[in-house]
Coordinates of C-alpha atoms in Angstrom, one line a residue:
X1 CA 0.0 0.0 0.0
X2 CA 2.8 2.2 0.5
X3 CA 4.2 1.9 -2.8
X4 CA 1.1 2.1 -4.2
X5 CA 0.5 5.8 -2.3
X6 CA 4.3 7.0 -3.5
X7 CA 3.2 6.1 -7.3
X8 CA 0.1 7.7 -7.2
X9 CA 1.9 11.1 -5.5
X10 CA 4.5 10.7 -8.7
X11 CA 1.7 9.8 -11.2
X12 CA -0.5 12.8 -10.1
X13 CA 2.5 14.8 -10.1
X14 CA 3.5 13.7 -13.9
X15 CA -0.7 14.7 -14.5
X16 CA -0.4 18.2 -13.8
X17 CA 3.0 18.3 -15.6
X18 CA 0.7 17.3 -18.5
X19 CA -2.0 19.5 -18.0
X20 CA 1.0 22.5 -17.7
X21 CA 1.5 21.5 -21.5
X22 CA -1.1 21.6 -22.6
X23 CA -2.1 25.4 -20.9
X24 CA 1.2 27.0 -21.7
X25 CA 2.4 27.7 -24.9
X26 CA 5.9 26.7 -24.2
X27 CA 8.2 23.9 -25.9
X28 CA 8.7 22.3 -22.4
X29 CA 8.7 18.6 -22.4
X30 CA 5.6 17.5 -19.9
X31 CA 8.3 15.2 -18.1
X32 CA 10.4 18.5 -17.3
X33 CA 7.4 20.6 -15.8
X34 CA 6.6 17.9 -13.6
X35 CA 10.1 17.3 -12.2
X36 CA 10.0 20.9 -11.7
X37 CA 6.8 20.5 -9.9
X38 CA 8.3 17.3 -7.7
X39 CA 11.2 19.9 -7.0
X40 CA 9.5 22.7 -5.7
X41 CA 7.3 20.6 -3.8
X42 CA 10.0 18.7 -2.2
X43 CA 12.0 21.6 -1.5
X44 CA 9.2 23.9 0.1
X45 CA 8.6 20.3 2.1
X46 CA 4.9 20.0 0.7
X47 CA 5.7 16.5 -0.1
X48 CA 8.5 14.8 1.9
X49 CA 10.9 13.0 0.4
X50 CA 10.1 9.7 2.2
X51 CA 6.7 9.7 0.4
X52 CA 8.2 9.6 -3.0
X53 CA 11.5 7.6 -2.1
X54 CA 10.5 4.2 -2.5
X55 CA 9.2 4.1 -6.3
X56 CA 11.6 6.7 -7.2
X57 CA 14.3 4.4 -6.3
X58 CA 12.2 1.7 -7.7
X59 CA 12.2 3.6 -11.0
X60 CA 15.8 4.6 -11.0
X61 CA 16.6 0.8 -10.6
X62 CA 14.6 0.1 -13.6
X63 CA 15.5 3.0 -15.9
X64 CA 17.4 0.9 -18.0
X65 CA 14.6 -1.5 -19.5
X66 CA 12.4 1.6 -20.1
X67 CA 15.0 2.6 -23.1
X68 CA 14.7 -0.8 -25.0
X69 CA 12.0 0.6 -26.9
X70 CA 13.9 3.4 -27.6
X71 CA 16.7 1.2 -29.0
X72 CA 14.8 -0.7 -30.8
X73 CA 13.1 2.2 -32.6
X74 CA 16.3 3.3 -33.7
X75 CA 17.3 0.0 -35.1
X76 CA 14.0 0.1 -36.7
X77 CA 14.9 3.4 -38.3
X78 CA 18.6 2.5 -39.4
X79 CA 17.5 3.3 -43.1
X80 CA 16.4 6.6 -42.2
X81 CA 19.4 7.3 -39.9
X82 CA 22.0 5.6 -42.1
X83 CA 23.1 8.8 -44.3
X84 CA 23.5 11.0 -41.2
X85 CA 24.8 8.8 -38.9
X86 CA 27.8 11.1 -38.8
X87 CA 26.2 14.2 -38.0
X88 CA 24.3 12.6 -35.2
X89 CA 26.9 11.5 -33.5
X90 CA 28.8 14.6 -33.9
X91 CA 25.6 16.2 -32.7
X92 CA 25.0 13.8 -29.6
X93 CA 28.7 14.1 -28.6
X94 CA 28.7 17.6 -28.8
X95 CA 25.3 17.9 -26.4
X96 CA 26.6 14.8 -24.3
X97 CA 30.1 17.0 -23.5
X98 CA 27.8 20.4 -23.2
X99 CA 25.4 18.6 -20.2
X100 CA 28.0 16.9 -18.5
X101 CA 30.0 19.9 -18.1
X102 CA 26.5 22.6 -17.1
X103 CA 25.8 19.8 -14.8
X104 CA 29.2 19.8 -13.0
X105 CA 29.6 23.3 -13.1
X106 CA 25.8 23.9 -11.3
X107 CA 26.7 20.8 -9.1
X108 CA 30.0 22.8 -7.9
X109 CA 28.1 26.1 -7.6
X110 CA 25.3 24.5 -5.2
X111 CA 28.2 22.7 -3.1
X112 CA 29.5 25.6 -2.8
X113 CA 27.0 27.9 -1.6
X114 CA 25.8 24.9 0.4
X115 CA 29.1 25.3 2.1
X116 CA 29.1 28.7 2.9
X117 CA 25.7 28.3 4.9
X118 CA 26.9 25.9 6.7
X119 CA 29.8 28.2 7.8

């Protein structure tokens, strides 16, 4: 039953994210307005973190079976993908690289401000 109540808070969660894109005329994923949602929720402690901790670890575990279809779309598409194969790798190493170092560099400026409260 527990599990059952964490899913529902994510699911309901992922529902308003929907609705959000729907209403606003932005080109904002539905999955991104509702982690934004999750955030702010956690963070102004509306929802704690242990009602959402279970299944989101669950999830986390199982993240990589949800990209087989994924995969297997793009082996589906190989024809289609075939004569710019180059350019999307280019393009995805490119992005990869540009993430990985955003993400490090706002991972470094929260530790760091995080720090100086604590001092």
């Amino acid at each position: 039953m527990k599990y059952l109540k964490q899913f529902l808070v994510i699911m309901i969660i992922s529902f308003v994210g929907e609705l959000l894109k729907i209403f606003l005329p932005l080109p904002v994923p539905a999955s991104i307005y509702g982690m934004i949602i999750l955030f702010i929720l956690l963070e102004t402690g509306l929802v704690k973190l242990g009602s959402v901790k279970g299944v989101g670890d669950f999830l986390i575990e199982i993240m990589p079976v949800m990209f087989i279809p994924a995969g297997v779309g793009l082996l589906e598409s190989w024809g289609v993908l075939q004569p710019i194969i180059v350019r999307v790798i280019s393009a995805t190493l490119v992005t990869t690289i540009t993430v990985m170092v955003a993400s490090g560099l706002a991972a470094q400026t929260i530790i760091r401000k995080g720090g100086k409260k604590d001092e």
